[in-house]
Tab-separated table of C-alpha atoms in Angstrom:
chain	number	residue	atom	x	y	z
A	1138	UNK	CA	114.987	276.612	61.335
A	1139	UNK	CA	114.713	279.973	62.934
A	1140	UNK	CA	116.337	282.751	61.628
A	1141	UNK	CA	118.570	285.138	63.909
A	1142	UNK	CA	117.839	289.072	63.199
A	1143	UNK	CA	121.200	289.887	64.650
A	1144	UNK	CA	120.011	292.199	67.128
A	1145	UNK	CA	119.380	289.642	70.015
A	1146	UNK	CA	121.320	286.428	70.574
A	1147	UNK	CA	119.555	282.913	70.146
A	1148	UNK	CA	118.725	281.656	73.804
A	1149	UNK	CA	118.882	278.007	72.764
A	1150	UNK	CA	122.571	278.097	71.548
A	1151	UNK	CA	125.067	276.664	74.205
A	1152	UNK	CA	126.970	280.172	74.536
A	1153	UNK	CA	123.638	282.660	75.168
A	1154	UNK	CA	122.191	279.655	77.421
A	1155	UNK	CA	124.858	279.635	79.744
A	1156	UNK	CA	125.132	283.238	79.620
A	1157	UNK	CA	121.756	283.924	80.800
A	1158	UNK	CA	121.296	280.924	83.242
A	1159	UNK	CA	125.083	280.106	84.443
A	1160	UNK	CA	126.688	283.522	84.986
A	1161	UNK	CA	127.192	285.169	88.182
A	1162	UNK	CA	125.810	288.595	86.761
A	1163	UNK	CA	122.671	287.061	85.515
A	1164	UNK	CA	121.749	284.699	88.263
A	1165	UNK	CA	118.565	286.670	89.002
A	1166	UNK	CA	117.214	285.047	85.663
A	1167	UNK	CA	117.915	281.822	86.793
A	1168	UNK	CA	116.237	282.427	90.164
A	1169	UNK	CA	112.818	283.782	88.640
A	1170	UNK	CA	113.158	280.770	85.697
A	1171	UNK	CA	113.056	278.202	88.646
A	1172	UNK	CA	110.401	280.316	90.644
A	1173	UNK	CA	108.061	280.658	87.651
A	1174	UNK	CA	107.894	276.939	86.573
A	1175	UNK	CA	108.231	274.870	89.878
A	1176	UNK	CA	107.986	277.568	92.625
A	1177	UNK	CA	104.084	276.669	93.205
A	1178	UNK	CA	105.106	273.015	93.631
A	1179	UNK	CA	108.093	273.646	96.067
A	1180	UNK	CA	107.900	276.880	97.438
A	1181	UNK	CA	110.034	279.945	96.091
A	1182	UNK	CA	113.427	280.360	96.325
A	1183	UNK	CA	114.987	283.950	97.720
A	1184	UNK	CA	118.730	283.063	96.835
A	1185	UNK	CA	120.740	281.250	94.466
A	1186	UNK	CA	124.303	280.379	94.672
A	1187	UNK	CA	125.645	278.850	91.470
A	1188	UNK	CA	127.715	275.568	91.790
A	1189	UNK	CA	130.491	273.846	89.633
A	1190	UNK	CA	128.701	272.226	86.603
A	1191	UNK	CA	130.794	269.246	86.291
A	1192	UNK	CA	130.405	266.171	88.205
A	1193	UNK	CA	133.028	263.256	88.370
A	1194	UNK	CA	132.072	259.869	89.479
A	1195	UNK	CA	133.824	258.233	92.843
A	1196	UNK	CA	135.761	255.733	90.812
A	1197	UNK	CA	137.166	255.800	87.058
A	1198	UNK	CA	134.333	253.747	85.708
A	1199	UNK	CA	131.862	256.242	86.597
A	1200	UNK	CA	131.219	258.487	83.563
A	1201	UNK	CA	131.430	262.444	84.019
A	1202	UNK	CA	128.235	264.329	84.182
A	1203	UNK	CA	128.149	268.358	82.995
A	1204	UNK	CA	125.144	270.040	83.760
A	1205	UNK	CA	124.148	273.424	81.610
A	1206	UNK	CA	123.200	275.219	84.752
A	1207	UNK	CA	123.665	274.122	88.327
A	1208	UNK	CA	122.794	276.105	91.818
A	1209	UNK	CA	121.363	275.457	95.390
A	1210	UNK	CA	119.471	278.048	97.605
A	1211	UNK	CA	119.618	279.194	101.093
A	1212	UNK	CA	118.026	276.132	102.491
A	1213	UNK	CA	120.231	273.812	100.447
A	1214	UNK	CA	117.951	272.573	97.729
A	1215	UNK	CA	119.738	271.840	94.270
A	1216	UNK	CA	118.577	272.858	91.003
A	1217	UNK	CA	119.456	271.736	87.866
A	1218	UNK	CA	118.583	273.553	84.597
A	1219	UNK	CA	118.978	271.452	81.101
A	1220	UNK	CA	118.671	272.725	77.223
A	1221	UNK	CA	118.167	270.051	74.903
A	1222	UNK	CA	117.960	271.017	71.300
A	1223	UNK	CA	118.486	267.408	69.588
A	1224	UNK	CA	116.260	264.643	69.711
A	1225	UNK	CA	117.582	261.741	72.005
A	1226	UNK	CA	115.949	258.254	72.561
A	1227	UNK	CA	116.755	258.135	75.816
A	1228	UNK	CA	116.743	261.594	77.162
A	1229	UNK	CA	114.181	260.820	79.971
A	1230	UNK	CA	116.825	258.283	81.410
A	1231	UNK	CA	119.413	260.739	81.051
A	1232	UNK	CA	117.511	263.511	82.977
A	1233	UNK	CA	117.089	260.859	85.687
A	1234	UNK	CA	120.634	259.904	85.848
A	1235	UNK	CA	121.818	263.441	86.277
A	1236	UNK	CA	119.265	264.010	89.174
A	1237	UNK	CA	120.634	261.005	90.797
A	1238	UNK	CA	124.109	262.094	90.339
A	1239	UNK	CA	123.258	265.298	91.962
A	1240	UNK	CA	121.474	263.963	94.787
A	1241	UNK	CA	124.100	261.276	95.415
A	1242	UNK	CA	126.914	263.856	95.619
A	1243	UNK	CA	125.334	266.090	97.668
A	1244	UNK	CA	124.707	263.281	100.523
A	1245	UNK	CA	127.045	262.926	103.556
A	1246	UNK	CA	129.476	260.420	103.773
A	1247	UNK	CA	128.511	258.383	106.464
A	1248	UNK	CA	124.816	259.695	106.905
A	1249	UNK	CA	123.126	256.934	108.497
A	1250	UNK	CA	119.669	258.769	108.320
A	1251	UNK	CA	119.942	259.058	104.665
A	1252	UNK	CA	118.870	262.423	104.821
A	1253	UNK	CA	117.538	263.543	101.195
A	1254	UNK	CA	118.771	266.507	99.665
A	1255	UNK	CA	116.226	268.110	97.918
A	1256	UNK	CA	116.648	268.292	93.974
A	1257	UNK	CA	115.063	269.163	91.006
A	1258	UNK	CA	115.806	269.056	87.265
A	1259	UNK	CA	114.250	271.693	84.996
A	1260	UNK	CA	114.662	270.398	81.289
A	1261	UNK	CA	114.154	272.591	78.263
A	1262	UNK	CA	113.619	270.907	75.150
A	1263	UNK	CA	113.672	272.323	71.747
A	1264	UNK	CA	112.686	268.798	70.087
A	1265	UNK	CA	109.972	266.310	70.901
A	1266	UNK	CA	109.417	263.696	73.514
A	1267	UNK	CA	106.818	261.124	73.432
A	1268	UNK	CA	105.735	262.182	76.907
A	1269	UNK	CA	104.991	265.659	75.501
A	1270	UNK	CA	101.495	264.429	73.554
A	1271	UNK	CA	100.909	268.240	73.079
A	1272	UNK	CA	101.403	269.581	76.730
A	1273	UNK	CA	103.969	272.347	77.465
A	1274	UNK	CA	105.101	271.427	80.697
A	1275	UNK	CA	105.156	267.693	82.298
A	1276	UNK	CA	106.136	267.470	85.960
A	1277	UNK	CA	107.010	264.608	87.910
A	1278	UNK	CA	107.251	263.653	91.240
A	1279	UNK	CA	107.479	260.258	93.000
A	1280	UNK	CA	103.875	258.639	93.582
A	1281	UNK	CA	102.378	255.541	94.670
A	1282	UNK	CA	99.743	253.158	93.098
A	1283	UNK	CA	97.054	255.723	94.337
A	1284	UNK	CA	98.381	258.562	92.596
A	1285	UNK	CA	99.506	260.046	95.939
A	1286	UNK	CA	102.671	261.963	96.045
A	1287	UNK	CA	105.753	260.087	98.188
A	1288	UNK	CA	108.026	263.060	98.418
A	1289	UNK	CA	108.294	266.349	96.727
A	1290	UNK	CA	112.118	266.477	97.560
A	1291	UNK	CA	112.774	265.095	94.025
A	1292	UNK	CA	111.069	266.544	91.107
A	1293	UNK	CA	111.767	266.688	87.147
A	1294	UNK	CA	110.089	269.083	85.008
A	1295	UNK	CA	109.831	268.810	80.995
A	1296	UNK	CA	109.256	272.357	79.200
A	1297	UNK	CA	108.544	271.953	75.726
A	1298	UNK	CA	109.509	275.345	73.765
A	1299	UNK	CA	107.180	274.105	70.452
A	1300	UNK	CA	104.083	273.940	72.709
A	1301	UNK	CA	104.602	277.032	74.164
A	1302	UNK	CA	101.324	278.772	72.362
A	1303	UNK	CA	99.392	275.856	73.709
A	1304	UNK	CA	96.336	277.197	76.075
A	1305	UNK	CA	96.577	274.932	78.947
A	1306	UNK	CA	95.506	275.925	82.689
A	1307	UNK	CA	98.635	274.912	84.191
A	1308	UNK	CA	100.654	277.135	81.797
A	1309	UNK	CA	100.528	280.614	83.429
A	1310	UNK	CA	101.384	283.756	81.725
A	1311	UNK	CA	104.881	284.226	82.948
A	1312	UNK	CA	105.570	280.641	81.729
A	1313	UNK	CA	104.202	281.805	78.348
A	1314	UNK	CA	106.573	285.026	78.446
A	1315	UNK	CA	109.620	282.842	79.227
A	1316	UNK	CA	109.232	280.180	76.758
A	1317	UNK	CA	108.436	282.968	74.274
A	1318	UNK	CA	111.807	284.777	74.983
A	1319	UNK	CA	113.669	281.206	74.676
A	1320	UNK	CA	111.810	280.172	71.379
A	1321	UNK	CA	111.967	283.314	69.512
A	1322	UNK	CA	114.355	285.992	70.826
A	1323	UNK	CA	116.747	285.639	68.113
A	1324	UNK	CA	113.924	286.404	65.675
A	1325	UNK	CA	113.009	289.725	67.598
A	1326	UNK	CA	113.501	293.168	67.022
A	1327	UNK	CA	113.160	296.633	68.591
A	1328	UNK	CA	109.599	296.868	68.287
A	1329	UNK	CA	109.054	293.561	70.159
A	1330	UNK	CA	111.551	294.512	72.525
A	1331	UNK	CA	109.580	297.464	73.687
A	1332	UNK	CA	106.348	295.340	74.301
A	1333	UNK	CA	108.247	293.455	76.793
A	1334	UNK	CA	107.677	293.877	80.469
A	1335	UNK	CA	110.885	295.542	82.405
A	1336	UNK	CA	112.208	292.221	83.527
A	1337	UNK	CA	112.362	290.390	80.179
A	1338	UNK	CA	113.926	293.746	78.425
A	1339	UNK	CA	116.609	293.682	80.862
A	1340	UNK	CA	116.911	289.734	80.046
A	1341	UNK	CA	117.338	291.113	76.373
A	1342	UNK	CA	119.451	293.953	76.936
A	1343	UNK	CA	122.122	291.565	78.182
A	1344	UNK	CA	121.657	289.566	74.950
A	1345	UNK	CA	121.961	292.227	72.484
A	1346	UNK	CA	124.774	290.814	69.933
A	1347	UNK	CA	126.389	294.456	69.725
A	1348	UNK	CA	127.478	294.221	73.409
A	1349	UNK	CA	129.764	291.104	72.884
A	1350	UNK	CA	133.510	291.814	72.361
A	1351	UNK	CA	135.150	290.241	69.646
A	1352	UNK	CA	136.308	286.985	71.124
A	1353	UNK	CA	132.719	286.586	72.661
A	1354	UNK	CA	130.984	287.510	69.334
A	1355	UNK	CA	133.471	284.556	67.728
A	1356	UNK	CA	132.275	281.984	70.598
A	1357	UNK	CA	128.659	282.843	69.787
A	1358	UNK	CA	128.732	282.750	66.137
A	1359	UNK	CA	130.346	279.308	66.704
A	1360	UNK	CA	127.633	278.236	68.969
A	1361	UNK	CA	125.302	279.246	66.544
A	1362	UNK	CA	126.774	277.067	63.645
A	1363	UNK	CA	126.758	274.039	66.033
A	1364	UNK	CA	123.269	274.936	67.022
A	1365	UNK	CA	122.282	275.086	63.201
A	1366	UNK	CA	124.099	271.918	62.605
A	1367	UNK	CA	122.172	269.999	65.264
A	1368	UNK	CA	118.777	271.191	63.758
A	1369	UNK	CA	120.022	270.072	59.896
A	1370	UNK	CA	120.793	266.760	61.231
A	1371	UNK	CA	117.650	266.488	63.295
A	1372	UNK	CA	115.542	267.351	60.331
A	1373	UNK	CA	117.587	264.941	58.172
A	1374	UNK	CA	116.738	262.278	60.176
A	1375	UNK	CA	113.212	263.150	60.367
A	1376	UNK	CA	113.306	263.226	56.612
A	1377	UNK	CA	115.195	259.685	56.270
A	1378	UNK	CA	112.591	258.031	59.026
A	1379	UNK	CA	109.947	259.239	56.758
A	1380	UNK	CA	111.361	257.896	53.656
A	1381	UNK	CA	111.948	254.624	55.255
A	1382	UNK	CA	108.529	254.489	56.650
A	1383	UNK	CA	107.033	255.411	53.429
A	1384	UNK	CA	109.368	252.712	51.583
A	1385	UNK	CA	108.330	249.863	54.119
A	1386	UNK	CA	104.629	251.016	54.024
A	1387	UNK	CA	104.727	250.683	50.104
A	1388	UNK	CA	106.364	247.002	50.482
A	1389	UNK	CA	103.607	246.041	53.010
A	1390	UNK	CA	101.148	247.144	50.606
A	1391	UNK	CA	102.605	245.491	47.781
A	1392	UNK	CA	102.859	242.131	49.607
A	1393	UNK	CA	99.000	242.160	50.305
A	1394	UNK	CA	97.617	243.299	46.862
A	1395	UNK	CA	100.029	244.919	44.007
A	1396	UNK	CA	100.997	242.439	41.235
A	1397	UNK	CA	104.115	240.639	41.930
A	1398	UNK	CA	105.845	242.080	38.611
A	1399	UNK	CA	105.117	245.568	39.724
A	1400	UNK	CA	106.575	244.733	43.222
A	1401	UNK	CA	109.587	243.371	41.358
A	1402	UNK	CA	110.155	246.186	39.338
A	1403	UNK	CA	109.774	248.388	42.164
A	1404	UNK	CA	112.484	246.538	44.351
A	1405	UNK	CA	114.867	246.453	41.546
A	1406	UNK	CA	114.519	250.157	41.220
A	1407	UNK	CA	115.116	250.757	44.692
A	1408	UNK	CA	118.168	248.349	44.753
A	1409	UNK	CA	119.525	250.500	41.605
A	1410	UNK	CA	119.032	253.698	43.368
A	1411	UNK	CA	121.022	252.255	46.487
A	1412	UNK	CA	123.911	251.120	44.325
A	1413	UNK	CA	123.906	254.340	42.353
A	1414	UNK	CA	123.827	256.241	45.856
A	1415	UNK	CA	126.844	253.754	47.194
A	1416	UNK	CA	129.024	254.481	44.031
A	1417	UNK	CA	128.461	258.261	44.428
A	1418	UNK	CA	129.515	257.869	48.046
A	1419	UNK	CA	132.463	255.734	47.334
A	1420	UNK	CA	133.496	258.280	44.710
A	1421	UNK	CA	133.447	260.956	47.660
A	1422	UNK	CA	135.389	258.845	49.774
A	1423	UNK	CA	137.952	258.608	46.911
A	1424	UNK	CA	138.346	261.996	46.509
A	1425	UNK	CA	138.780	262.428	50.216
A	1426	UNK	CA	141.230	260.065	50.798
A	1427	UNK	CA	143.258	261.797	47.351
A	1428	UNK	CA	143.273	265.111	49.585
A	1429	UNK	CA	144.982	263.144	52.255
A	1430	UNK	CA	142.287	263.035	54.806
A	1431	UNK	CA	143.150	260.020	57.000
A	1432	UNK	CA	141.098	256.848	56.678
A	1433	UNK	CA	139.366	256.797	59.785
A	1434	UNK	CA	137.923	260.480	59.502
A	1435	UNK	CA	136.713	259.648	55.859
A	1436	UNK	CA	135.025	256.454	57.268
A	1437	UNK	CA	133.275	258.418	59.890
A	1438	UNK	CA	132.174	261.571	57.124
A	1439	UNK	CA	130.709	258.745	54.725
A	1440	UNK	CA	129.629	256.143	56.819
A	1441	UNK	CA	131.530	253.719	55.265
A	1442	UNK	CA	133.602	250.973	57.278
A	1443	UNK	CA	137.441	251.036	57.036
A	1444	UNK	CA	137.107	247.715	55.189
A	1445	UNK	CA	134.992	249.274	52.490
A	1446	UNK	CA	137.622	251.789	51.949
A	1447	UNK	CA	140.848	249.808	51.753
A	1448	UNK	CA	140.620	248.990	48.127
A	1449	UNK	CA	140.338	252.709	47.274
A	1450	UNK	CA	143.780	253.104	48.757
């Protein structure tokens, strides 16, 4: 996990990301970011207007959508910028739904020409996706079976921060600079600051922790804790996934070649370990209930069902 030197904010936290990309005083950074990553594909933007980030459905059954940053330029093109730190199984599907909602909401009622409002989604990921495959950037436009682009009016771009150092022909030096800032600014010091071009020094200046007032500093600290909780949860899930995979692999190997007695011994050992873990979990739950914590909250915290907890009452 990255450690901050407490000079510059961590850009991947929700507080700082929105400070950089969704505030009126800093929208020059959002404009440059969009131009850097998709300007060559759709043409540069020269002006942006920030838009409300919450979208509500046309009827109560539709879920609310909240963008991290949302804007349009002087020609009416729309741009979404999203930051994702935690692994999410259907993140690609989610990005398509978010883009579709922006297109749908911008369509004029009664427009029988079905004029498409050009809409582009840029997704910054501090996690892995299957589509990454070691690449820094993946850009998606609607294509036909011959790989010919049908329209550039809709585009989705995925940026993988962990691959920013990869030498790839489609990654420009300014892209690398942006990804370096987003990935590592929280761990930079004044020497790193002096090495930056003026534009990025301006970005770092606006993210100095000492410039935050007391209330803003408290919100930032809370955002850092939330970010670290997400990172810990992701790391724990990876460890659990590895352990489960190892266990399944061992079981498969035992079935193929190991002696039955050894297999039974290992199974019994694992069963005993699971039972001991369950007993420790029940003891924790019992202590939480004694402290007066509601039953539903204890169930959520321990992963035990309400039915399993009832006897402890």
